[in-house]
mmCIF file of N, CA, C and O in Angstrom:
data_model
loop_
_atom_site.group_PDB
_atom_site.id
_atom_site.type_symbol
_atom_site.label_atom_id
_atom_site.label_comp_id
_atom_site.label_asym_id
_atom_site.label_seq_id
_atom_site.Cartn_x
_atom_site.Cartn_y
_atom_site.Cartn_z
ATOM 1 N N UNK T 1 -0.065 -13.191 -5.356
ATOM 2 C CA UNK T 1 -0.622 -14.572 -6.498
ATOM 3 C C UNK T 1 -1.833 -15.074 -6.106
ATOM 4 O O UNK T 1 -2.388 -14.507 -5.197
ATOM 5 N N UNK T 2 -2.059 -16.265 -6.639
ATOM 6 C CA UNK T 2 -3.159 -16.418 -6.073
ATOM 7 C C UNK T 2 -3.221 -18.084 -6.076
ATOM 8 O O UNK T 2 -1.926 -18.799 -6.815
ATOM 9 N N UNK T 3 -3.986 -18.873 -5.402
ATOM 10 C CA UNK T 3 -3.621 -20.436 -4.848
ATOM 11 C C UNK T 3 -5.145 -20.671 -5.266
ATOM 12 O O UNK T 3 -6.124 -20.582 -4.595
ATOM 13 N N UNK T 4 -5.143 -21.684 -6.473
ATOM 14 C CA UNK T 4 -6.271 -22.596 -6.397
ATOM 15 C C UNK T 4 -6.596 -23.551 -5.854
ATOM 16 O O UNK T 4 -5.644 -24.578 -6.238
ATOM 17 N N UNK T 5 -7.552 -23.882 -5.185
ATOM 18 C CA UNK T 5 -7.519 -25.492 -4.312
ATOM 19 C C UNK T 5 -8.851 -25.962 -4.086
ATOM 20 O O UNK T 5 -9.650 -25.323 -3.898
ATOM 21 N N UNK T 6 -9.386 -27.208 -4.346
ATOM 22 C CA UNK T 6 -10.616 -27.626 -5.024
ATOM 23 C C UNK T 6 -11.194 -27.646 -3.532
ATOM 24 O O UNK T 6 -10.019 -28.241 -2.287
ATOM 25 N N UNK T 7 -12.335 -27.561 -3.205
ATOM 26 C CA UNK T 7 -13.237 -27.598 -2.271
ATOM 27 C C UNK T 7 -14.577 -28.789 -2.348
ATOM 28 O O UNK T 7 -15.143 -27.699 -2.918
ATOM 29 N N UNK T 8 -14.541 -29.659 -1.638
ATOM 30 C CA UNK T 8 -13.795 -29.870 -0.695
ATOM 31 C C UNK T 8 -12.472 -30.888 -1.311
ATOM 32 O O UNK T 8 -12.413 -31.051 -2.838
ATOM 33 N N UNK T 9 -11.874 -31.448 -1.160
ATOM 34 C CA UNK T 9 -10.429 -31.649 -1.937
ATOM 35 C C UNK T 9 -9.600 -31.648 -0.417
ATOM 36 O O UNK T 9 -9.469 -31.614 0.727
ATOM 37 N N UNK T 10 -8.454 -32.118 -0.798
ATOM 38 C CA UNK T 10 -7.165 -32.701 0.230
ATOM 39 C C UNK T 10 -6.511 -30.856 0.783
ATOM 40 O O UNK T 10 -6.832 -30.097 0.045
ATOM 41 N N UNK T 11 -5.750 -30.728 1.765
ATOM 42 C CA UNK T 11 -5.438 -29.927 2.256
ATOM 43 C C UNK T 11 -4.170 -29.577 1.985
ATOM 44 O O UNK T 11 -3.378 -30.463 1.167
ATOM 45 N N UNK T 12 -3.716 -28.254 1.317
ATOM 46 C CA UNK T 12 -2.553 -27.580 0.862
ATOM 47 C C UNK T 12 -1.858 -26.907 1.449
ATOM 48 O O UNK T 12 -3.031 -25.999 2.287
ATOM 49 N N UNK T 13 -0.242 -27.359 1.775
ATOM 50 C CA UNK T 13 0.409 -26.278 2.287
ATOM 51 C C UNK T 13 0.767 -24.944 1.927
ATOM 52 O O UNK T 13 1.094 -25.038 0.829
ATOM 53 N N UNK T 14 0.404 -23.886 2.377
ATOM 54 C CA UNK T 14 0.816 -22.295 1.691
ATOM 55 C C UNK T 14 1.814 -21.798 2.484
ATOM 56 O O UNK T 14 1.230 -21.608 3.610
ATOM 57 N N UNK T 15 3.168 -21.345 1.982
ATOM 58 C CA UNK T 15 3.961 -20.556 2.698
ATOM 59 C C UNK T 15 4.179 -19.342 2.152
ATOM 60 O O UNK T 15 4.029 -19.022 0.954
ATOM 61 N N UNK T 16 3.362 -18.504 2.969
ATOM 62 C CA UNK T 16 3.606 -17.298 2.944
ATOM 63 C C UNK T 16 4.862 -16.273 2.994
ATOM 64 O O UNK T 16 5.548 -16.324 3.765
ATOM 65 N N UNK T 17 5.612 -15.427 2.058
ATOM 66 C CA UNK T 17 6.393 -14.257 2.459
ATOM 67 C C UNK T 17 6.293 -13.661 3.793
ATOM 68 O O UNK T 17 5.238 -13.257 3.958
ATOM 69 N N UNK T 18 7.139 -13.684 4.560
ATOM 70 C CA UNK T 18 7.218 -12.586 5.399
ATOM 71 C C UNK T 18 6.457 -10.726 5.334
ATOM 72 O O UNK T 18 7.078 -10.465 4.331
ATOM 73 N N UNK T 19 5.665 -10.771 6.281
ATOM 74 C CA UNK T 19 5.003 -9.026 5.827
ATOM 75 C C UNK T 19 6.578 -8.125 6.277
ATOM 76 O O UNK T 19 7.367 -8.604 6.758
ATOM 77 N N UNK T 20 6.112 -7.004 5.507
ATOM 78 C CA UNK T 20 6.919 -5.759 5.494
ATOM 79 C C UNK T 20 6.473 -4.498 5.592
ATOM 80 O O UNK T 20 5.146 -4.275 5.453
ATOM 81 N N UNK T 21 6.968 -3.810 5.885
ATOM 82 C CA UNK T 21 6.828 -2.482 6.458
ATOM 83 C C UNK T 21 7.133 -0.925 5.722
ATOM 84 O O UNK T 21 7.957 -1.250 4.935
ATOM 85 N N UNK T 22 6.239 -0.232 5.476
ATOM 86 C CA UNK T 22 5.995 0.595 4.185
ATOM 87 C C UNK T 22 5.365 2.647 5.182
ATOM 88 O O UNK T 22 3.960 1.802 5.662
ATOM 89 N N UNK T 23 6.378 3.008 5.056
ATOM 90 C CA UNK T 23 5.496 4.246 5.750
ATOM 91 C C UNK T 23 5.577 5.506 4.712
ATOM 92 O O UNK T 23 6.910 5.951 3.757
ATOM 93 N N UNK T 24 4.473 5.692 3.899
ATOM 94 C CA UNK T 24 4.210 6.790 2.776
ATOM 95 C C UNK T 24 4.471 8.380 3.510
ATOM 96 O O UNK T 24 3.445 8.132 4.605
ATOM 97 N N UNK T 25 4.938 9.318 3.265
ATOM 98 C CA UNK T 25 4.930 10.394 3.565
ATOM 99 C C UNK T 25 4.903 11.592 2.554
ATOM 100 O O UNK T 25 5.287 11.576 1.936
ATOM 101 N N UNK T 26 3.777 12.546 2.766
ATOM 102 C CA UNK T 26 4.027 13.429 1.644
ATOM 103 C C UNK T 26 4.097 15.057 2.464
ATOM 104 O O UNK T 26 2.870 15.156 3.827
ATOM 105 N N UNK T 27 5.108 15.285 3.233
ATOM 106 C CA UNK T 27 5.410 16.559 3.535
ATOM 107 C C UNK T 27 4.668 17.738 3.193
ATOM 108 O O UNK T 27 3.893 18.585 4.246
ATOM 109 N N UNK T 28 3.802 17.870 1.857
ATOM 110 C CA UNK T 28 3.072 19.261 1.906
ATOM 111 C C UNK T 28 1.694 19.263 2.634
ATOM 112 O O UNK T 28 0.793 19.814 2.842
ATOM 113 N N UNK T 29 1.447 17.854 2.933
ATOM 114 C CA UNK T 29 -0.043 17.571 3.447
ATOM 115 C C UNK T 29 0.154 17.153 4.680
ATOM 116 O O UNK T 29 -1.255 17.225 4.969
ATOM 117 N N UNK T 30 1.208 17.388 5.542
ATOM 118 C CA UNK T 30 1.619 17.207 6.838
ATOM 119 C C UNK T 30 0.801 18.619 7.394
ATOM 120 O O UNK T 30 0.590 19.642 7.266
ATOM 121 N N UNK T 31 0.380 18.260 8.625
ATOM 122 C CA UNK T 31 -0.901 18.935 9.243
ATOM 123 C C UNK T 31 -2.087 19.213 8.891
ATOM 124 O O UNK T 31 -2.906 20.058 9.360
ATOM 125 N N UNK T 32 -2.554 18.928 7.664
ATOM 126 C CA UNK T 32 -3.815 18.666 6.927
ATOM 127 C C UNK T 32 -4.882 17.881 7.342
ATOM 128 O O UNK T 32 -4.509 17.330 7.579
ATOM 129 N N UNK T 33 -5.873 18.486 6.830
ATOM 130 C CA UNK T 33 -6.894 17.489 7.570
ATOM 131 C C UNK T 33 -7.478 16.559 6.258
ATOM 132 O O UNK T 33 -8.779 15.899 6.334
ATOM 133 N N UNK T 34 -6.736 17.486 5.080
ATOM 134 C CA UNK T 34 -7.094 16.453 3.788
ATOM 135 C C UNK T 34 -6.995 14.896 3.964
ATOM 136 O O UNK T 34 -6.256 14.584 4.334
ATOM 137 N N UNK T 35 -8.127 14.244 3.000
ATOM 138 C CA UNK T 35 -8.048 13.144 3.125
ATOM 139 C C UNK T 35 -7.719 12.234 2.009
ATOM 140 O O UNK T 35 -8.531 12.568 0.668
ATOM 141 N N UNK T 36 -6.239 11.618 1.357
ATOM 142 C CA UNK T 36 -6.155 11.518 0.794
ATOM 143 C C UNK T 36 -5.626 10.260 0.388
ATOM 144 O O UNK T 36 -6.118 9.543 1.413
ATOM 145 N N UNK T 37 -5.649 9.442 -1.217
ATOM 146 C CA UNK T 37 -6.095 8.394 -1.340
ATOM 147 C C UNK T 37 -4.643 7.690 -1.479
ATOM 148 O O UNK T 37 -3.917 8.217 -2.526
ATOM 149 N N UNK T 38 -4.001 6.594 -1.071
ATOM 150 C CA UNK T 38 -2.844 5.907 -1.365
ATOM 151 C C UNK T 38 -2.926 4.538 -2.596
ATOM 152 O O UNK T 38 -3.790 4.087 -1.756
ATOM 153 N N UNK T 39 -2.498 4.370 -3.340
ATOM 154 C CA UNK T 39 -2.476 3.366 -4.208
ATOM 155 C C UNK T 39 -1.303 2.511 -4.191
ATOM 156 O O UNK T 39 -0.436 3.632 -4.303
ATOM 157 N N UNK T 40 -1.115 1.611 -4.083
ATOM 158 C CA UNK T 40 0.115 1.012 -4.478
ATOM 159 C C UNK T 40 -0.007 -0.524 -5.595
ATOM 160 O O UNK T 40 -0.809 -1.493 -5.533
ATOM 161 N N UNK T 41 0.996 -0.804 -6.024
ATOM 162 C CA UNK T 41 0.875 -1.253 -7.666
ATOM 163 C C UNK T 41 2.068 -2.231 -7.440
ATOM 164 O O UNK T 41 3.192 -1.238 -7.196
ATOM 165 N N UNK T 42 1.957 -3.217 -7.228
ATOM 166 C CA UNK T 42 3.290 -4.286 -7.603
ATOM 167 C C UNK T 42 4.104 -4.495 -8.719
ATOM 168 O O UNK T 42 3.693 -3.485 -10.006
ATOM 169 N N UNK T 43 5.366 -4.990 -8.614
ATOM 170 C CA UNK T 43 6.267 -5.123 -10.150
ATOM 171 C C UNK T 43 5.521 -5.599 -11.011
ATOM 172 O O UNK T 43 5.975 -5.264 -12.521
ATOM 173 N N UNK T 44 4.940 -6.809 -10.877
ATOM 174 C CA UNK T 44 4.103 -7.162 -11.940
ATOM 175 C C UNK T 44 2.845 -6.477 -12.219
ATOM 176 O O UNK T 44 2.035 -6.986 -13.161
ATOM 177 N N UNK T 45 2.309 -5.275 -11.835
ATOM 178 C CA UNK T 45 1.478 -4.598 -12.231
ATOM 179 C C UNK T 45 -0.084 -5.101 -11.699
ATOM 180 O O UNK T 45 -1.046 -4.538 -11.830
ATOM 181 N N UNK T 46 0.218 -5.815 -10.416
ATOM 182 C CA UNK T 46 -0.837 -5.961 -9.331
ATOM 183 C C UNK T 46 -1.515 -4.917 -8.410
ATOM 184 O O UNK T 46 -0.192 -4.505 -7.638
ATOM 185 N N UNK T 47 -2.353 -4.397 -7.920
ATOM 186 C CA UNK T 47 -2.442 -3.750 -7.148
ATOM 187 C C UNK T 47 -2.517 -4.491 -5.601
ATOM 188 O O UNK T 47 -2.825 -5.231 -6.065
ATOM 189 N N UNK T 48 -2.227 -3.687 -4.659
ATOM 190 C CA UNK T 48 -2.104 -4.282 -3.618
ATOM 191 C C UNK T 48 -3.400 -4.262 -3.148
ATOM 192 O O UNK T 48 -4.297 -3.179 -3.262
ATOM 193 N N UNK T 49 -4.069 -5.288 -2.725
ATOM 194 C CA UNK T 49 -5.672 -5.788 -2.070
ATOM 195 C C UNK T 49 -5.458 -5.945 -0.741
ATOM 196 O O UNK T 49 -4.777 -7.007 -0.529
ATOM 197 N N UNK T 50 -6.077 -5.593 0.579
ATOM 198 C CA UNK T 50 -6.576 -6.046 1.818
ATOM 199 C C UNK T 50 -7.758 -5.994 2.149
ATOM 200 O O UNK T 50 -8.337 -5.015 1.830
ATOM 201 N N UNK T 51 -8.324 -6.050 3.618
ATOM 202 C CA UNK T 51 -9.258 -5.924 4.211
ATOM 203 C C UNK T 51 -8.821 -4.764 4.596
ATOM 204 O O UNK T 51 -8.056 -4.427 5.308
ATOM 205 N N UNK T 52 -9.779 -3.789 3.962
ATOM 206 C CA UNK T 52 -9.433 -2.577 5.054
ATOM 207 C C UNK T 52 -10.743 -1.816 5.692
ATOM 208 O O UNK T 52 -11.209 -3.296 6.307
ATOM 209 N N UNK T 53 -11.139 -1.023 6.025
ATOM 210 C CA UNK T 53 -12.231 -0.369 7.212
ATOM 211 C C UNK T 53 -13.181 -1.164 7.116
ATOM 212 O O UNK T 53 -13.988 -1.228 5.539
ATOM 213 N N UNK T 54 -13.731 -1.618 7.636
ATOM 214 C CA UNK T 54 -15.335 -2.082 7.877
ATOM 215 C C UNK T 54 -15.444 -3.503 7.224
ATOM 216 O O UNK T 54 -16.076 -4.044 6.419
ATOM 217 N N UNK T 55 -13.957 -4.163 7.221
ATOM 218 C CA UNK T 55 -13.994 -5.449 6.847
ATOM 219 C C UNK T 55 -13.912 -5.730 5.041
ATOM 220 O O UNK T 55 -13.968 -6.529 4.403
ATOM 221 N N UNK T 56 -14.125 -4.387 4.491
ATOM 222 C CA UNK T 56 -14.172 -4.613 2.558
ATOM 223 C C UNK T 56 -13.084 -4.408 2.152
ATOM 224 O O UNK T 56 -11.831 -4.062 2.655
ATOM 225 N N UNK T 57 -12.785 -5.285 0.933
ATOM 226 C CA UNK T 57 -11.446 -5.875 0.377
ATOM 227 C C UNK T 57 -11.379 -4.428 -0.529
ATOM 228 O O UNK T 57 -12.298 -3.872 -0.911
ATOM 229 N N UNK T 58 -10.311 -3.512 -0.280
ATOM 230 C CA UNK T 58 -9.596 -2.336 -0.594
ATOM 231 C C UNK T 58 -8.067 -2.302 -1.431
ATOM 232 O O UNK T 58 -7.211 -3.355 -1.100
ATOM 233 N N UNK T 59 -8.244 -1.411 -2.278
ATOM 234 C CA UNK T 59 -6.758 -1.477 -3.094
ATOM 235 C C UNK T 59 -6.562 0.191 -2.997
ATOM 236 O O UNK T 59 -5.677 0.606 -3.705
ATOM 237 N N UNK T 60 -7.444 0.632 -2.449
ATOM 238 C CA UNK T 60 -7.273 2.382 -1.900
ATOM 239 C C UNK T 60 -7.250 2.568 -0.599
ATOM 240 O O UNK T 60 -7.784 2.119 0.021
ATOM 241 N N UNK T 61 -6.057 3.168 -0.032
ATOM 242 C CA UNK T 61 -5.879 3.386 1.109
ATOM 243 C C UNK T 61 -6.175 4.648 1.765
ATOM 244 O O UNK T 61 -5.310 5.646 0.929
ATOM 245 N N UNK T 62 -6.426 5.174 2.444
ATOM 246 C CA UNK T 62 -7.117 6.845 3.123
ATOM 247 C C UNK T 62 -5.525 7.545 3.697
ATOM 248 O O UNK T 62 -5.010 6.163 4.624
ATOM 249 N N UNK T 63 -5.431 8.214 3.769
ATOM 250 C CA UNK T 63 -4.301 9.354 4.143
ATOM 251 C C UNK T 63 -4.153 10.568 4.804
ATOM 252 O O UNK T 63 -4.994 11.329 4.257
ATOM 253 N N UNK T 64 -4.603 10.657 6.019
ATOM 254 C CA UNK T 64 -4.840 11.489 7.004
ATOM 255 C C UNK T 64 -3.245 12.465 7.250
ATOM 256 O O UNK T 64 -2.667 11.882 7.537
ATOM 257 N N UNK T 65 -3.334 13.831 7.348
ATOM 258 C CA UNK T 65 -2.124 14.502 8.046
ATOM 259 C C UNK T 65 -0.954 14.311 7.100
ATOM 260 O O UNK T 65 0.035 14.311 8.176
ATOM 261 N N UNK T 66 -1.338 13.508 5.663
ATOM 262 C CA UNK T 66 0.456 13.207 5.590
ATOM 263 C C UNK T 66 1.076 12.002 5.299
ATOM 264 O O UNK T 66 2.028 12.232 4.736
ATOM 265 N N UNK T 67 0.655 11.219 6.067
ATOM 266 C CA UNK T 67 1.143 9.687 6.691
ATOM 267 C C UNK T 67 0.642 8.690 6.203
ATOM 268 O O UNK T 67 -0.908 8.479 6.665
ATOM 269 N N UNK T 68 1.023 7.502 6.034
ATOM 270 C CA UNK T 68 0.088 6.548 5.614
ATOM 271 C C UNK T 68 1.027 5.015 5.900
ATOM 272 O O UNK T 68 2.243 5.240 5.608
ATOM 273 N N UNK T 69 0.824 4.403 7.310
ATOM 274 C CA UNK T 69 1.931 3.284 7.323
ATOM 275 C C UNK T 69 1.417 2.174 6.936
ATOM 276 O O UNK T 69 -0.104 1.904 7.003
ATOM 277 N N UNK T 70 1.900 0.880 6.398
ATOM 278 C CA UNK T 70 1.485 -0.306 5.690
ATOM 279 C C UNK T 70 2.337 -1.400 6.493
ATOM 280 O O UNK T 70 3.776 -1.276 6.645
ATOM 281 N N UNK T 71 1.828 -1.984 6.857
ATOM 282 C CA UNK T 71 2.456 -3.034 7.807
ATOM 283 C C UNK T 71 2.579 -4.915 7.630
ATOM 284 O O UNK T 71 2.945 -5.422 8.297
ATOM 285 N N UNK T 72 1.820 -4.844 6.488
ATOM 286 C CA UNK T 72 1.927 -6.112 5.995
ATOM 287 C C UNK T 72 1.739 -6.382 4.157
ATOM 288 O O UNK T 72 1.195 -6.906 3.708
ATOM 289 N N UNK T 73 2.974 -5.922 3.827
ATOM 290 C CA UNK T 73 3.026 -6.064 2.513
ATOM 291 C C UNK T 73 4.197 -7.060 2.259
ATOM 292 O O UNK T 73 4.824 -7.067 2.734
ATOM 293 N N UNK T 74 4.084 -7.899 0.661
ATOM 294 C CA UNK T 74 5.360 -8.386 0.458
ATOM 295 C C UNK T 74 5.900 -7.969 0.171
ATOM 296 O O UNK T 74 5.983 -6.491 0.183
ATOM 297 N N UNK T 75 7.750 -8.853 0.182
ATOM 298 C CA UNK T 75 8.380 -7.958 -0.580
ATOM 299 C C UNK T 75 8.264 -7.999 -1.673
ATOM 300 O O UNK T 75 7.918 -8.582 -1.892
ATOM 301 N N UNK T 76 9.393 -6.649 -1.996
ATOM 302 C CA UNK T 76 9.399 -6.532 -3.543
ATOM 303 C C UNK T 76 9.210 -4.721 -3.856
ATOM 304 O O UNK T 76 9.459 -4.012 -2.750
ATOM 305 N N UNK T 77 9.347 -4.866 -5.028
ATOM 306 C CA UNK T 77 8.744 -3.555 -5.606
ATOM 307 C C UNK T 77 7.464 -3.009 -5.515
ATOM 308 O O UNK T 77 6.586 -3.696 -6.022
ATOM 309 N N UNK T 78 7.834 -1.585 -5.224
ATOM 310 C CA UNK T 78 6.390 -1.376 -5.182
ATOM 311 C C UNK T 78 5.994 0.354 -5.920
ATOM 312 O O UNK T 78 6.641 1.064 -5.539
ATOM 313 N N UNK T 79 5.170 0.267 -6.877
ATOM 314 C CA UNK T 79 4.402 2.322 -7.691
ATOM 315 C C UNK T 79 4.048 2.379 -6.328
ATOM 316 O O UNK T 79 2.810 2.008 -6.328
ATOM 317 N N UNK T 80 3.639 3.725 -5.986
ATOM 318 C CA UNK T 80 2.950 4.719 -5.553
ATOM 319 C C UNK T 80 2.337 5.517 -5.892
ATOM 320 O O UNK T 80 2.979 6.176 -6.255
ATOM 321 N N UNK T 81 1.306 6.034 -5.712
ATOM 322 C CA UNK T 81 0.393 6.732 -6.047
ATOM 323 C C UNK T 81 -0.485 7.425 -4.789
ATOM 324 O O UNK T 81 -1.128 6.788 -4.025
ATOM 325 N N UNK T 82 0.050 8.913 -4.725
ATOM 326 C CA UNK T 82 -1.050 9.635 -4.037
ATOM 327 C C UNK T 82 -1.575 10.323 -4.283
ATOM 328 O O UNK T 82 -1.375 11.764 -4.953
ATOM 329 N N UNK T 83 -3.180 10.752 -4.522
ATOM 330 C CA UNK T 83 -4.124 11.715 -4.827
ATOM 331 C C UNK T 83 -4.486 12.378 -4.006
ATOM 332 O O UNK T 83 -5.721 12.042 -3.037
ATOM 333 N N UNK T 84 -4.442 13.675 -3.299
ATOM 334 C CA UNK T 84 -5.043 14.352 -2.855
ATOM 335 C C UNK T 84 -7.154 14.970 -3.015
ATOM 336 O O UNK T 84 -6.696 14.695 -4.505
ATOM 337 N N UNK T 85 -7.221 15.106 -2.796
ATOM 338 C CA UNK T 85 -8.918 15.855 -2.738
ATOM 339 C C UNK T 85 -8.750 16.970 -3.818
ATOM 340 O O UNK T 85 -9.743 16.947 -4.894
ATOM 341 N N UNK T 86 -8.083 17.745 -3.562
ATOM 342 C CA UNK T 86 -7.737 19.272 -4.541
ATOM 343 C C UNK T 86 -7.095 19.118 -5.439
ATOM 344 O O UNK T 86 -6.646 19.780 -6.283
ATOM 345 N N UNK T 87 -6.873 17.610 -6.063
ATOM 346 C CA UNK T 87 -5.908 17.093 -7.618
ATOM 347 C C UNK T 87 -4.554 17.059 -7.468
ATOM 348 O O UNK T 87 -3.927 16.659 -8.496
ATOM 349 N N UNK T 88 -3.779 17.207 -6.668
ATOM 350 C CA UNK T 88 -2.378 17.358 -6.307
ATOM 351 C C UNK T 88 -2.462 15.755 -6.442
ATOM 352 O O UNK T 88 -3.214 15.225 -5.729
ATOM 353 N N UNK T 89 -1.335 15.052 -6.963
ATOM 354 C CA UNK T 89 -0.379 14.483 -7.242
ATOM 355 C C UNK T 89 0.866 13.456 -7.068
ATOM 356 O O UNK T 89 1.550 14.708 -7.501
ATOM 357 N N UNK T 90 1.122 12.426 -6.325
ATOM 358 C CA UNK T 90 2.174 12.344 -6.119
ATOM 359 C C UNK T 90 2.622 10.894 -6.264
ATOM 360 O O UNK T 90 1.798 10.155 -6.386
ATOM 361 N N UNK T 91 3.813 10.581 -6.860
ATOM 362 C CA UNK T 91 4.026 9.571 -7.465
ATOM 363 C C UNK T 91 5.630 8.635 -6.974
ATOM 364 O O UNK T 91 6.673 9.862 -7.219
ATOM 365 N N UNK T 92 5.788 8.288 -6.658
ATOM 366 C CA UNK T 92 7.479 7.283 -6.691
ATOM 367 C C UNK T 92 7.684 5.915 -6.392
ATOM 368 O O UNK T 92 6.234 4.877 -6.623
ATOM 369 N N UNK T 93 8.438 5.425 -5.845
ATOM 370 C CA UNK T 93 8.551 3.901 -6.274
ATOM 371 C C UNK T 93 9.431 3.728 -4.566
ATOM 372 O O UNK T 93 10.143 4.414 -3.905
ATOM 373 N N UNK T 94 8.735 2.181 -4.106
ATOM 374 C CA UNK T 94 9.411 1.627 -3.113
ATOM 375 C C UNK T 94 10.224 0.011 -2.879
ATOM 376 O O UNK T 94 9.044 -0.418 -3.742
ATOM 377 N N UNK T 95 10.933 -0.103 -2.356
ATOM 378 C CA UNK T 95 11.133 -1.673 -2.368
ATOM 379 C C UNK T 95 11.148 -1.929 -1.417
ATOM 380 O O UNK T 95 11.916 -1.319 0.038
ATOM 381 N N UNK T 96 10.230 -2.845 -0.720
ATOM 382 C CA UNK T 96 9.972 -3.536 0.605
ATOM 383 C C UNK T 96 10.664 -4.849 0.881
ATOM 384 O O UNK T 96 10.784 -5.496 0.102
ATOM 385 N N UNK T 97 11.268 -5.070 2.228
ATOM 386 C CA UNK T 97 12.189 -6.601 2.477
ATOM 387 C C UNK T 97 12.052 -6.356 4.029
ATOM 388 O O UNK T 97 11.676 -5.977 5.139
ATOM 389 N N UNK T 98 11.804 -7.851 4.131
ATOM 390 C CA UNK T 98 11.470 -8.144 5.743
ATOM 391 C C UNK T 98 12.572 -7.552 6.775
ATOM 392 O O UNK T 98 13.827 -7.453 6.052
ATOM 393 N N UNK T 99 12.204 -7.018 7.978
ATOM 394 C CA UNK T 99 12.603 -6.717 8.775
ATOM 395 C C UNK T 99 13.552 -5.371 8.778
ATOM 396 O O UNK T 99 13.968 -5.587 10.009
ATOM 397 N N UNK T 100 13.097 -4.486 7.784
ATOM 398 C CA UNK T 100 12.897 -3.256 7.820
ATOM 399 C C UNK T 100 11.980 -2.380 7.443
ATOM 400 O O UNK T 100 11.276 -3.036 6.689
ATOM 401 N N UNK T 101 11.884 -1.458 7.869
ATOM 402 C CA UNK T 101 10.597 -0.324 7.084
ATOM 403 C C UNK T 101 11.167 0.748 5.883
ATOM 404 O O UNK T 101 12.069 1.166 6.552
ATOM 405 N N UNK T 102 10.766 0.601 4.988
ATOM 406 C CA UNK T 102 10.725 1.309 3.609
ATOM 407 C C UNK T 102 10.381 2.685 4.218
ATOM 408 O O UNK T 102 9.156 2.325 4.457
ATOM 409 N N UNK T 103 10.707 3.587 4.172
ATOM 410 C CA UNK T 103 9.847 4.793 4.054
ATOM 411 C C UNK T 103 10.122 5.520 2.486
ATOM 412 O O UNK T 103 11.474 5.867 2.152
ATOM 413 N N UNK T 104 9.081 6.623 2.781
ATOM 414 C CA UNK T 104 9.208 6.875 1.269
ATOM 415 C C UNK T 104 8.740 8.380 1.366
ATOM 416 O O UNK T 104 6.854 8.393 1.612
ATOM 417 N N UNK T 105 9.070 9.483 1.210
ATOM 418 C CA UNK T 105 8.890 10.620 1.013
ATOM 419 C C UNK T 105 8.560 11.076 -0.429
ATOM 420 O O UNK T 105 9.105 11.667 -0.974
ATOM 421 N N UNK T 106 7.121 11.887 -0.380
ATOM 422 C CA UNK T 106 6.724 12.401 -1.477
ATOM 423 C C UNK T 106 6.733 13.669 -1.906
ATOM 424 O O UNK T 106 6.313 14.191 -0.727
ATOM 425 N N UNK T 107 7.032 14.598 -2.560
ATOM 426 C CA UNK T 107 7.044 15.644 -3.198
ATOM 427 C C UNK T 107 7.857 16.707 -2.491
ATOM 428 O O UNK T 107 7.631 18.271 -2.015
ATOM 429 N N UNK T 108 9.102 16.061 -1.659
ATOM 430 C CA UNK T 108 9.702 17.122 -0.861
ATOM 431 C C UNK T 108 10.790 17.914 -2.816
ATOM 432 O O UNK T 108 10.973 17.618 -3.293
ATOM 433 N N UNK T 109 10.887 19.229 -1.641
ATOM 434 C CA UNK T 109 11.557 20.571 -2.480
ATOM 435 C C UNK T 109 12.781 20.697 -2.399
ATOM 436 O O UNK T 109 13.503 20.321 -1.240
#
């Protein structure tokens, strides 16, 4: 979501939902040096964006060794996509809730 507040102006109170954890794994990529890309999209169609490596805002997260952990997602349903540099891709959904780690394994045979 977004919050618009005039500056300068009065202060506004913002209540953020508790953060949630998500573990994404692709067993086919385990033990490899391939750097894959993970994207997360909310049920409302918005990409998950946060400050990434080197302090830049990003919506694409690097996965190495077939796993990526997220520890600051809002609660809700997410669409996941993993794209390997060799063109393979995997998709799934996950639901995050406070106090638990949602785990998604993509491509299990």
